[in-house]
CSV table of C-alpha atoms in Angstrom, one decimal:
chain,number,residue,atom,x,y,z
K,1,UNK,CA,29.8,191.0,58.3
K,2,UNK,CA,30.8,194.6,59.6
K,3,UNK,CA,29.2,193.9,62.7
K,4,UNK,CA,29.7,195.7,66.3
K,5,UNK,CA,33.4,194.7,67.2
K,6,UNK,CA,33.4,195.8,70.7
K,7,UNK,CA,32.0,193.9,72.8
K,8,UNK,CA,34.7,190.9,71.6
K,9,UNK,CA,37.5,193.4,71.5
K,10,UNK,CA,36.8,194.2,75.4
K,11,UNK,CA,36.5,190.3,76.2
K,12,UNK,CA,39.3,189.4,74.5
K,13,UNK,CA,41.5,191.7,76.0
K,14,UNK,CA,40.8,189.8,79.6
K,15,UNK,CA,41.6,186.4,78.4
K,16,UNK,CA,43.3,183.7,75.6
K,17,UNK,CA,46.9,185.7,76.0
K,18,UNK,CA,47.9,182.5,78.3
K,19,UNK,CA,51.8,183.3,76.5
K,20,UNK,CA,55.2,184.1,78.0
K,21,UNK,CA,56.7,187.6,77.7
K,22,UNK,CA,58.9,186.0,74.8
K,23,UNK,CA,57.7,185.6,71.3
K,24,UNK,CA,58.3,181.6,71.4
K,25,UNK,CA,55.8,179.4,71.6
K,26,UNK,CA,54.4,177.9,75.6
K,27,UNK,CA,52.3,174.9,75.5
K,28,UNK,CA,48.7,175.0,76.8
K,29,UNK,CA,46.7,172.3,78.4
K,30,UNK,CA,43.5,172.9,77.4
K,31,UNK,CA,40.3,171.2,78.2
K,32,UNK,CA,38.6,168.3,75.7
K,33,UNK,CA,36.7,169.7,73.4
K,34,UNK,CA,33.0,168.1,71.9
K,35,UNK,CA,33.1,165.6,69.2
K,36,UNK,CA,29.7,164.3,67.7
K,37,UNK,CA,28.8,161.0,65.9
K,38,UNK,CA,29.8,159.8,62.7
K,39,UNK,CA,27.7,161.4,59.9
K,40,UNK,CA,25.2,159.4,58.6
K,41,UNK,CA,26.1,157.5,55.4
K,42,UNK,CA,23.6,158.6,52.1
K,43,UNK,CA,25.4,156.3,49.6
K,44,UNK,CA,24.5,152.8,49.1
K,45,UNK,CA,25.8,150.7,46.1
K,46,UNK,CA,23.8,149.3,43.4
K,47,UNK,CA,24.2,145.5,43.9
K,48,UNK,CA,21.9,144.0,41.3
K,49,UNK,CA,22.9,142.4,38.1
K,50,UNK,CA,20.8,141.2,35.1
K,51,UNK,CA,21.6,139.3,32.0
K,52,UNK,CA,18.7,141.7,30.2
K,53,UNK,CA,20.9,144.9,29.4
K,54,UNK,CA,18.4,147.1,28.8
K,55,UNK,CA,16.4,146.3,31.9
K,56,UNK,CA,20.3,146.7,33.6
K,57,UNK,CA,20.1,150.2,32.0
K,58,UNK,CA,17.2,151.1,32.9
K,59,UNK,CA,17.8,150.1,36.8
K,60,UNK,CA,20.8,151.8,36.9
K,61,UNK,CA,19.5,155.4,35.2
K,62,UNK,CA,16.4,155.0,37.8
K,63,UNK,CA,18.5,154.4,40.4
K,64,UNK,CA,20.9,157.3,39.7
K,65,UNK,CA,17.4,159.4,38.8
K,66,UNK,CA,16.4,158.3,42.7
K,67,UNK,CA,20.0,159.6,44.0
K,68,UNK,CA,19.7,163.1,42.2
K,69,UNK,CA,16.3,163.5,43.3
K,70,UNK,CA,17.6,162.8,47.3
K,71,UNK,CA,20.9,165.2,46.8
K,72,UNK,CA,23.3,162.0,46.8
K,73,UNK,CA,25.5,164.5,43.9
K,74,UNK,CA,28.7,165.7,44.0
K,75,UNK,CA,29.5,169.0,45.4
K,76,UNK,CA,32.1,171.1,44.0
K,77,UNK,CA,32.0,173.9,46.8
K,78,UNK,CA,31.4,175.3,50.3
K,79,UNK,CA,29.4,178.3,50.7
K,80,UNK,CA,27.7,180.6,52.7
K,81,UNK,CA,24.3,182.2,52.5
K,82,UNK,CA,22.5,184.6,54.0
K,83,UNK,CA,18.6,184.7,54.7
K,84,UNK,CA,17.8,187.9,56.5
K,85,UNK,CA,20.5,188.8,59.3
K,86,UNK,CA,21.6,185.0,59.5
K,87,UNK,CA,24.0,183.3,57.8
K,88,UNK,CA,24.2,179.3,56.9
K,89,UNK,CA,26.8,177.0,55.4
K,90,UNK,CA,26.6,174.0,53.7
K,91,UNK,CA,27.8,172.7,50.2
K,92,UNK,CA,26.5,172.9,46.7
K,93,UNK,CA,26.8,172.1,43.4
K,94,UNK,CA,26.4,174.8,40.3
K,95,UNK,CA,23.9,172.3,38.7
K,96,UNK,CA,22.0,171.7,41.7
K,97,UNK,CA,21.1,175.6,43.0
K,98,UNK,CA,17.3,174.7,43.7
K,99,UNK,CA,19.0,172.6,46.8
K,100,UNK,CA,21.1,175.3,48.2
K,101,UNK,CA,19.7,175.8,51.6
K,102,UNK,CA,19.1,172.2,52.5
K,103,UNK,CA,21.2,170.6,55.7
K,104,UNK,CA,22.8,173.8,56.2
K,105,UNK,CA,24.3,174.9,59.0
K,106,UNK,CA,22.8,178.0,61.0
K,107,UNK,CA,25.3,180.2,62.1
K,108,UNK,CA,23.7,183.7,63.2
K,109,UNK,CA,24.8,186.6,61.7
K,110,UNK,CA,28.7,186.4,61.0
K,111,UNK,CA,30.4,183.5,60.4
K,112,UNK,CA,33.9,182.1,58.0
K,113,UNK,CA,33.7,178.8,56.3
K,114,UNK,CA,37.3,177.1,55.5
K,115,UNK,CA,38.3,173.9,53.5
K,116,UNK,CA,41.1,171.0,54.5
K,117,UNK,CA,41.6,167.9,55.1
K,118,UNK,CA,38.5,166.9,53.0
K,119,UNK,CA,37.0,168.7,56.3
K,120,UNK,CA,35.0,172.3,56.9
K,121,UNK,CA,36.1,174.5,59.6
K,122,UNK,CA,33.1,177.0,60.5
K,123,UNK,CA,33.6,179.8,62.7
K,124,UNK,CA,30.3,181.0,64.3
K,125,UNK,CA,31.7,184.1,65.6
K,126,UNK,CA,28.6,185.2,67.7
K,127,UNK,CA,28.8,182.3,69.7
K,128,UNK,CA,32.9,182.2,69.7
K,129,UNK,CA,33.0,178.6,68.2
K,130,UNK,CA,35.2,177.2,65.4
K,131,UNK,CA,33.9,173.8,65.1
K,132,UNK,CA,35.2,171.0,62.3
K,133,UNK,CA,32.5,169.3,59.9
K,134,UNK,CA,33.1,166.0,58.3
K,135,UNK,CA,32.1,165.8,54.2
K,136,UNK,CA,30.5,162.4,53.2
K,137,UNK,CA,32.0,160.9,49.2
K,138,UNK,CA,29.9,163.7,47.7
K,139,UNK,CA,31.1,166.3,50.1
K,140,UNK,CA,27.6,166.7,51.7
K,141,UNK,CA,28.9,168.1,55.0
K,142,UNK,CA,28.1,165.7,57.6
K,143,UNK,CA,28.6,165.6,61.7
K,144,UNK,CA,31.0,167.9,63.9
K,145,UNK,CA,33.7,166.3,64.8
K,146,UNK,CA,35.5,168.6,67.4
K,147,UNK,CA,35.0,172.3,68.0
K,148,UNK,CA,37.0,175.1,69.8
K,149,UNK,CA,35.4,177.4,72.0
K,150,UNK,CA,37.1,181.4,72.2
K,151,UNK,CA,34.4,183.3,73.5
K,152,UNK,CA,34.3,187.1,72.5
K,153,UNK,CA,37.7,186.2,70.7
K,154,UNK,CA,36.7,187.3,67.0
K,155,UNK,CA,39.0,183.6,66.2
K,156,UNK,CA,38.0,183.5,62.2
K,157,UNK,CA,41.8,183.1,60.7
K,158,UNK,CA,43.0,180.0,60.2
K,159,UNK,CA,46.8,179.0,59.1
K,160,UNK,CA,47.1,175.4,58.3
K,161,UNK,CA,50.7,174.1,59.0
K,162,UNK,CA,49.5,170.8,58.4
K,163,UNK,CA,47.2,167.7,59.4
K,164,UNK,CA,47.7,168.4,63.0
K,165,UNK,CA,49.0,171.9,63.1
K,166,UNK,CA,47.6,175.2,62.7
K,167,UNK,CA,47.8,178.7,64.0
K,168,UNK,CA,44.7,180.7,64.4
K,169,UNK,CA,44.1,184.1,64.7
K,170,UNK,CA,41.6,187.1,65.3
K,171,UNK,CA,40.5,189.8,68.2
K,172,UNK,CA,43.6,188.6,70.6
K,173,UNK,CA,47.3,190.0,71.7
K,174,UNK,CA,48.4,186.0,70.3
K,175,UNK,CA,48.4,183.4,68.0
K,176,UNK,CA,47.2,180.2,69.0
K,177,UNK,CA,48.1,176.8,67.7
K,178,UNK,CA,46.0,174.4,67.2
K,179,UNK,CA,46.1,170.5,66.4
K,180,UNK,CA,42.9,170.9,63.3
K,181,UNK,CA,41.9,167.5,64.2
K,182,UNK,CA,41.2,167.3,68.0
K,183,UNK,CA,40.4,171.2,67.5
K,184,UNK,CA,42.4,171.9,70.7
K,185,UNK,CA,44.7,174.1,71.8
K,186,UNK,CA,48.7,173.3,72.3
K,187,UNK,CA,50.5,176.8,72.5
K,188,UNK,CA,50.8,180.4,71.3
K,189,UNK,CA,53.0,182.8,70.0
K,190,UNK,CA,52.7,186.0,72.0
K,191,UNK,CA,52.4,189.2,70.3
K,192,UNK,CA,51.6,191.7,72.7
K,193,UNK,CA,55.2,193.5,72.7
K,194,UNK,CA,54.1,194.7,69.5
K,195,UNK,CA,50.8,196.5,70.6
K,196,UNK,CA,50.4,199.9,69.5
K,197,UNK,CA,50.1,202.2,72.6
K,198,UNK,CA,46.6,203.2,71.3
K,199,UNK,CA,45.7,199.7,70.1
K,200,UNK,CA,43.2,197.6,72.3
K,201,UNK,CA,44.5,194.5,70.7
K,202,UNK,CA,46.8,193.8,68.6
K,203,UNK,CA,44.6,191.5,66.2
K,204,UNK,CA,46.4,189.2,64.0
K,205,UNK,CA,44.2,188.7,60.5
K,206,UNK,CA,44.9,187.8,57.4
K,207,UNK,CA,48.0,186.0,56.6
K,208,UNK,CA,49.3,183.3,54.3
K,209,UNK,CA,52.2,180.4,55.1
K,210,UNK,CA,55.4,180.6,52.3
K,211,UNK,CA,58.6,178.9,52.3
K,212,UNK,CA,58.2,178.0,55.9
K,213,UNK,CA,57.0,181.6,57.1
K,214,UNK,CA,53.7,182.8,58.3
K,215,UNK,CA,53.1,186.2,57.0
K,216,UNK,CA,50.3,187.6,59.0
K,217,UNK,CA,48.4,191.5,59.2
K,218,UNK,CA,48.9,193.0,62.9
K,219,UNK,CA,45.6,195.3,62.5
K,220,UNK,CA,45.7,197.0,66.1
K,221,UNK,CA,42.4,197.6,66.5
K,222,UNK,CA,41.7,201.0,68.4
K,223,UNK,CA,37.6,201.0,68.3
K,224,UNK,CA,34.7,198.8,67.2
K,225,UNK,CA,35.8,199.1,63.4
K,226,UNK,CA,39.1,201.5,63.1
K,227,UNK,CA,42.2,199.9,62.9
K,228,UNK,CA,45.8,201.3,63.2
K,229,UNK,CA,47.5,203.7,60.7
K,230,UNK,CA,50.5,201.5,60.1
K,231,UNK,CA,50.4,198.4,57.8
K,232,UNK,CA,51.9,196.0,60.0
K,233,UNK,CA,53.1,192.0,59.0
K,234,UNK,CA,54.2,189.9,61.7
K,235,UNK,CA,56.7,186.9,60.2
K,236,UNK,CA,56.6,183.8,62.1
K,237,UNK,CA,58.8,181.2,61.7
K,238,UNK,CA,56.7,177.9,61.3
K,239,UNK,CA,59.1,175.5,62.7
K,240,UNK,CA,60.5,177.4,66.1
K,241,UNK,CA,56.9,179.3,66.3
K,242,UNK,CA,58.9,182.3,66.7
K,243,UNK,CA,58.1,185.9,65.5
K,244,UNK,CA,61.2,186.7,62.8
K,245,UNK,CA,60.5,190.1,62.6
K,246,UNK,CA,57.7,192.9,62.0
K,247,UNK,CA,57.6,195.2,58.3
K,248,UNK,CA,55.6,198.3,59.2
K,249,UNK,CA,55.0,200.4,56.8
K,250,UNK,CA,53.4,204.3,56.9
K,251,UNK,CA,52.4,204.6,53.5
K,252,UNK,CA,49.1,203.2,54.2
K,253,UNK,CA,47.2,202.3,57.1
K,254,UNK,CA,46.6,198.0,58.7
K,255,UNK,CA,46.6,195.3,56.2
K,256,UNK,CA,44.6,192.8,56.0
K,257,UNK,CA,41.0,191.8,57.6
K,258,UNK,CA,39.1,190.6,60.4
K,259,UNK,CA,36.4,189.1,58.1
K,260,UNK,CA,38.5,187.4,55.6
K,261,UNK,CA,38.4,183.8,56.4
K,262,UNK,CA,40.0,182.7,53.0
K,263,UNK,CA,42.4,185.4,53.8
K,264,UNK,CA,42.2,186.7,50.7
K,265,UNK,CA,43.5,190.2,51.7
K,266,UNK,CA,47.3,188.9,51.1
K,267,UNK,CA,48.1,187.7,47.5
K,268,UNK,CA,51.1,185.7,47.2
K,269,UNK,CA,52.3,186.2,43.6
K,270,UNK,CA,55.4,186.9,41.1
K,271,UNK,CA,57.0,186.2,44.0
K,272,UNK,CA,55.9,189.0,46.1
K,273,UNK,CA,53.4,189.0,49.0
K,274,UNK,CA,51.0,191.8,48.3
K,275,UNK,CA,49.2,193.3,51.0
K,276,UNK,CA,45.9,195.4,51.0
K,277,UNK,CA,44.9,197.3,53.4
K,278,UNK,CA,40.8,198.7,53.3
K,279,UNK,CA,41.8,201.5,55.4
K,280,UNK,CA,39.1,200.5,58.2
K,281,UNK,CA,36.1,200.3,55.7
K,282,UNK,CA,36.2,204.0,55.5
K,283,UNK,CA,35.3,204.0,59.2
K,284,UNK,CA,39.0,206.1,60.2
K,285,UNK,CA,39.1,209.4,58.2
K,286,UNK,CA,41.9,210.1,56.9
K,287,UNK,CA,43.8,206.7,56.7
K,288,UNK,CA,45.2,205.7,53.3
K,289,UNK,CA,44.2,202.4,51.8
K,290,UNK,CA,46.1,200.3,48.9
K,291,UNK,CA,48.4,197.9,48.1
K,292,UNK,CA,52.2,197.3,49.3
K,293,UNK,CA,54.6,194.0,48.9
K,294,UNK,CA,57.0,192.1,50.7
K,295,UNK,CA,59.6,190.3,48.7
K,296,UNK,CA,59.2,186.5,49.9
K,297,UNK,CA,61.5,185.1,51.7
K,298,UNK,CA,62.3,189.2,53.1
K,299,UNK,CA,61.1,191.0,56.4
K,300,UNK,CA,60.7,194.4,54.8
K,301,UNK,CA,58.0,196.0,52.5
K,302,UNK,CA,59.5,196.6,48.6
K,303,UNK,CA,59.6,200.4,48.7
K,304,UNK,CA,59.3,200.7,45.0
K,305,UNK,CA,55.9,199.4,45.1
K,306,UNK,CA,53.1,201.1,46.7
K,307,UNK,CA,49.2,201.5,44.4
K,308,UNK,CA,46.9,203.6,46.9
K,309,UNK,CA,43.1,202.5,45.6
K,310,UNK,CA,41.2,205.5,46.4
K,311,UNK,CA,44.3,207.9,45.0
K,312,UNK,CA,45.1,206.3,42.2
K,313,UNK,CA,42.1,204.2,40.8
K,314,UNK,CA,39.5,205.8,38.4
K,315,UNK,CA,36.9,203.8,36.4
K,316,UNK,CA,34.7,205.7,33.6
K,317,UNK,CA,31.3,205.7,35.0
K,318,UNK,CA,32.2,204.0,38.2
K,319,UNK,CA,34.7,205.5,40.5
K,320,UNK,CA,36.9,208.8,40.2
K,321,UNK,CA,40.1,209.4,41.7
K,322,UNK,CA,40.1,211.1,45.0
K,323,UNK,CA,36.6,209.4,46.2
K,324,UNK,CA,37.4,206.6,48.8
K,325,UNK,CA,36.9,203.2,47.9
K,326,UNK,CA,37.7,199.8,48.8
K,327,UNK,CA,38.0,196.2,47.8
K,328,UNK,CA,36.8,193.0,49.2
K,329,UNK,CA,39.1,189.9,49.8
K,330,UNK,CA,40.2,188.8,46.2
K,331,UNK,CA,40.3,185.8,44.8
K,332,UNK,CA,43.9,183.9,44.1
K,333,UNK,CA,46.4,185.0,41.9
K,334,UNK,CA,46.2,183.8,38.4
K,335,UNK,CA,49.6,185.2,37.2
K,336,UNK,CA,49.2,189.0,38.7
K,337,UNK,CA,45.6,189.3,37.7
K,338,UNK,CA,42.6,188.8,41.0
K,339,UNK,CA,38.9,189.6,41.1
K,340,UNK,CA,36.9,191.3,43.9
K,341,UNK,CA,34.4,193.6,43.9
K,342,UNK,CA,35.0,197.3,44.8
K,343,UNK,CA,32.7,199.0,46.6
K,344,UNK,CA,31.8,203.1,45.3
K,345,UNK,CA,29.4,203.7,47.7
K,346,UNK,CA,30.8,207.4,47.7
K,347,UNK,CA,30.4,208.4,44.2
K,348,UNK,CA,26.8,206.3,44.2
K,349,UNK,CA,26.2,209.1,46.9
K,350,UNK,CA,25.3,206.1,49.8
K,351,UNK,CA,26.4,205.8,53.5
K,352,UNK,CA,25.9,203.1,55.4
K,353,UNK,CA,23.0,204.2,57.9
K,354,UNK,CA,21.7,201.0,59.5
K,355,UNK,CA,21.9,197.0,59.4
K,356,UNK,CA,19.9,197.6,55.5
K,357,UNK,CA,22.3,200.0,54.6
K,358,UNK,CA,24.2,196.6,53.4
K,359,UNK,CA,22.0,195.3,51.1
K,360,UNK,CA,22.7,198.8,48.7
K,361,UNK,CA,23.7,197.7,45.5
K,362,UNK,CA,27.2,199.6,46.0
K,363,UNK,CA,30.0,196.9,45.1
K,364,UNK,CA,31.3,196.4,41.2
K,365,UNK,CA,32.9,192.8,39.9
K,366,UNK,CA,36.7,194.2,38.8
K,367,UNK,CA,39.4,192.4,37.7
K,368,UNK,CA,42.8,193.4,38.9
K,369,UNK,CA,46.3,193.3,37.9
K,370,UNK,CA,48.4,193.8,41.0
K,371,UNK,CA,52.0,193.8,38.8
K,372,UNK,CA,50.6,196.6,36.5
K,373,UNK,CA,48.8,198.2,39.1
K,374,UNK,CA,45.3,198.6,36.4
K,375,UNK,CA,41.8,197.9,37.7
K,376,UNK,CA,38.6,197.7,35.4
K,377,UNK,CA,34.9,197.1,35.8
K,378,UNK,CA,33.2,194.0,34.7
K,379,UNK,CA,30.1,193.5,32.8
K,380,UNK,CA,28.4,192.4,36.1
K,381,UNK,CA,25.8,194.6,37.8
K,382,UNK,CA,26.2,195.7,40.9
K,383,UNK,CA,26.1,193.4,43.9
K,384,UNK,CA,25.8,194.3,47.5
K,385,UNK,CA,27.8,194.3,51.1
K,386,UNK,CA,26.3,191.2,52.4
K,387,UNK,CA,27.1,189.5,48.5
K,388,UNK,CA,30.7,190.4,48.0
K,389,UNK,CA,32.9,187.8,48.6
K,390,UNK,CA,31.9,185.1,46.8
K,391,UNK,CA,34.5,185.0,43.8
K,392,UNK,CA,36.6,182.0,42.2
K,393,UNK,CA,38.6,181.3,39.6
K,394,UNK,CA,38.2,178.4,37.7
K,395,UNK,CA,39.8,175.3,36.7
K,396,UNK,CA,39.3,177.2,33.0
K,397,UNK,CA,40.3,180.2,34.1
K,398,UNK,CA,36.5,181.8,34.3
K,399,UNK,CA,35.8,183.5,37.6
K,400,UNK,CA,32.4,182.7,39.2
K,401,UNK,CA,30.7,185.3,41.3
K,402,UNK,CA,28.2,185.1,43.7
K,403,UNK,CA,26.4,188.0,43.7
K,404,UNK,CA,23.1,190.3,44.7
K,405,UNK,CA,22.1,192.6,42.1
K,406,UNK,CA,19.1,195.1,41.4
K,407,UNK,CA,18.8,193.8,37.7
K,408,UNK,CA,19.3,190.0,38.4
K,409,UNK,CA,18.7,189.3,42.0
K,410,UNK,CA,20.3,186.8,43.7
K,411,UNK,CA,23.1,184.5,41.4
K,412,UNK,CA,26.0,183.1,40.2
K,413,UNK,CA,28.0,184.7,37.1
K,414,UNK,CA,30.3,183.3,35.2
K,415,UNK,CA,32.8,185.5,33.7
K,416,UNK,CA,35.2,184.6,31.0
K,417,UNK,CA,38.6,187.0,30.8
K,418,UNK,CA,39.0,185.7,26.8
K,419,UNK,CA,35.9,186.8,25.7
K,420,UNK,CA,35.2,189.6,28.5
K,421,UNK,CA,31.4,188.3,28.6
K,422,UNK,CA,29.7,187.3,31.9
K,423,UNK,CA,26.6,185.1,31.9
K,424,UNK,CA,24.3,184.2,34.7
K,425,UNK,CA,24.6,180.7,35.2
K,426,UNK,CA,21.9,180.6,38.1
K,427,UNK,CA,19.4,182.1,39.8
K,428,UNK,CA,18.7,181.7,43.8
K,429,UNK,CA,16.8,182.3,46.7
K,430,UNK,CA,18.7,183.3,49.4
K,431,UNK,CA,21.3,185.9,49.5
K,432,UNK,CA,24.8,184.2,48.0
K,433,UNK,CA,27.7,185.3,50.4
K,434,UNK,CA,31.0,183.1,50.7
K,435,UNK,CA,32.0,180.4,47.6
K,436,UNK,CA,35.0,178.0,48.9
K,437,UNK,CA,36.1,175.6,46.7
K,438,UNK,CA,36.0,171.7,47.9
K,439,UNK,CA,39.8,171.1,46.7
């Protein structure tokens, strides 16, 4: 997902900042954007009675036999795979993993997959498209129903408001809003007042709506991968579309992500927004990476609170304190405990050389407690770049993981937190990357 950033940085700082001076929101009249047929229907009802029972039976378990066999089952989530250097999205089910693959969508080689309004927003950020995806009754994902074009923009954040309003950010000096159905564009929030003087853009990220407030990462990026020094969280007031205020914070570097479509990077919970910050994927020596918090509902960072990762973190026979470090988006929040995997490529004595350099089996499963500020390794081997962001927490409260390990290949673990076992659950071909829940 790390891919060259520079080429979008430079386009983006020549267009999409179509804002006043203010930080209030100026309508746009944008041009109509694409929408494609209705999807074709795969469901057809079984209309044929008999007074025989068991021939009735049998009908009905050959005709639901038939349906399994053509993929007409339910899908419980949205992911993303990788074959390669591309990437495709589609939907699956856990007990149907021999499909995964079929009517995906190709999307080259980075991409964010999203989930609302029973729809799928995909972002094929080599072409500069965020396009919306209808899901037929078993959430197969059907036809494209509108699409936004942002050329070189880096556009892979998306804030849902609701039905018809979102903002949407990524490589710009703005946030755009957006109606999510018609997938056009109907103002922005400028942001560039806040531009660091070495910044090329001032790239809003991550970010997460509460109580009426966007909170949203400024990650001022100054080069193809190196972000600011200065964890940065713009607060936008959802009803005026007007920037509140901005916490900045020294004590470690940007927060949030460019490649964090679930925008994962920002956990809201015990009533705190807690920030992460990857300190540039190691990319800016000498930036500090770790965890702060904002109070919800407050403009400032708590200054009681602050766990730096690469400081503070040391796992027997995985990481030691003092070696950098980072963490992948998380999952939710259940309680103060997330998942992720952390990647240790420095004390498995690896360095990202080349595009294969991310296929090194250098990220561990960990489960976190953000409250207690503890971190420990799971009994999951470990998975690489490319396959470290697909985690969930179930209904149950087992995580899944989608992962790419020496010792199991290419699957889905299910970890349970009571019993602190993980079992394989299934086996694939392709390289398991994003896992979005269809709820």
């Amino acid at each position: 997902m790390k891919k060259r950033f520079l080429a979008a940085l430079i386009v983006s700082l020549g267009m999409l900042v179509a804002c006043d001076d203010s930080s209030s929101a100026s309508s746009e009249n944008d041009k109509e954007l694409s929408s494609s047929s209705s999807e074709k229907s795969g469901d057809s009802e079984n209309k044929s009675s008999s007074s025989n029972a068991k021939s009735s039976d049998s009908k009905d378990n050959s005709s639901s036999s038939k349906k399994e066999e053509k993929g007409e089952y339910k899908r419980e989530f949205a992911i993303a795979i990788a074959s390669g250097e591309t990437m495709f999205i589609g939907t699956m089910s856990l007990d149907h993993t021999d499909d995964i693959g079929s009517d995906y969508i190709e999307v080259g080689t980075r991409a964010g997959v999203v989930y609302y309004d029973n729809s799928l927003f995909i972002a094929d950020l080599d072409v500069g498209t965020i396009a919306r995806y209808s899901l037929d009754a078993n959430n197969k994902i059907g036809s494209k129903t509108a699409e936004l074009s942002l050329a070189g923009a880096w556009a892979n954040h998306i804030y849902f408001v609701n039905e018809e309003k979102a903002y949407l950010g990524g490589m710009l000096d703005s946030l755009l809003i957006i109606n999510p159905k018609t997938m056009k564009r109907t103002g922005a929030i400028d942001l560039s007042k806040y531009k660091n003087k070495d910044a090329l853009v001032v790239s809003p990220g991550t970010g997460v709506i509460v109580d009426g407030r966007l909170y949203v990462g400024l990650l001022q990026n100054v080069s193809d991968y190196a972000t600011g020094n200065t964890a940065q969280v713009a607060i936008i007031d959802i009803k005026k579309d007007e920037v509140i205020a901005v916490a900045e914070d020294d004590r470690v570097a940007a927060v949030g992500s460019l490649d964090d479509s679930q925008n994962q990077s920002f956990i809201v919970a015990d009533g705190y927004i807690y920030c992460y910050s990857n300190a540039s994927w190691g990319y800016a020596p000498g930036q500090i990476d770790g965890f702060l918090r904002i109070k919800v509902g407050e403009t400032k960072f708590d200054k009681d609170y602050q766990w730096l990762v690469t400081k503070d973190v040391a796992i027997d026979d995985v990481t030691k304190k003092g070696n950098f470090k980072y963490l992948s988006p998380t999952t939710y929040a259940n309680g103060t405990k997330v998942y992720a995997f952390l990647n240790v490529m420095v004390d498995l004595q690896q360095v990202w050389t080349d595009m294969d350099s991310y296929h090194n089996n250098t990220c561990k499963p960990v489960e976190i407690d953000l409250a207690k500020k503890t971190m420990k390794a799971l009994p999951i081997g470990y998975s690489s770049s490319w396959a470290s962001y697909g985690k969930y927490i179930d209904e149950d409260g087992t995580v899944i993981f989608a992962v790419s390990t020496e010792e199991d290949g290419n699957a889905y673990f299910r970890y349970d937190p009571k019993t602190g076992k993980a079992k394989k659950i299934a086996t694939v071909e392709p390289i398991p990357m994003w896992i979005v829940p269809l709820k």
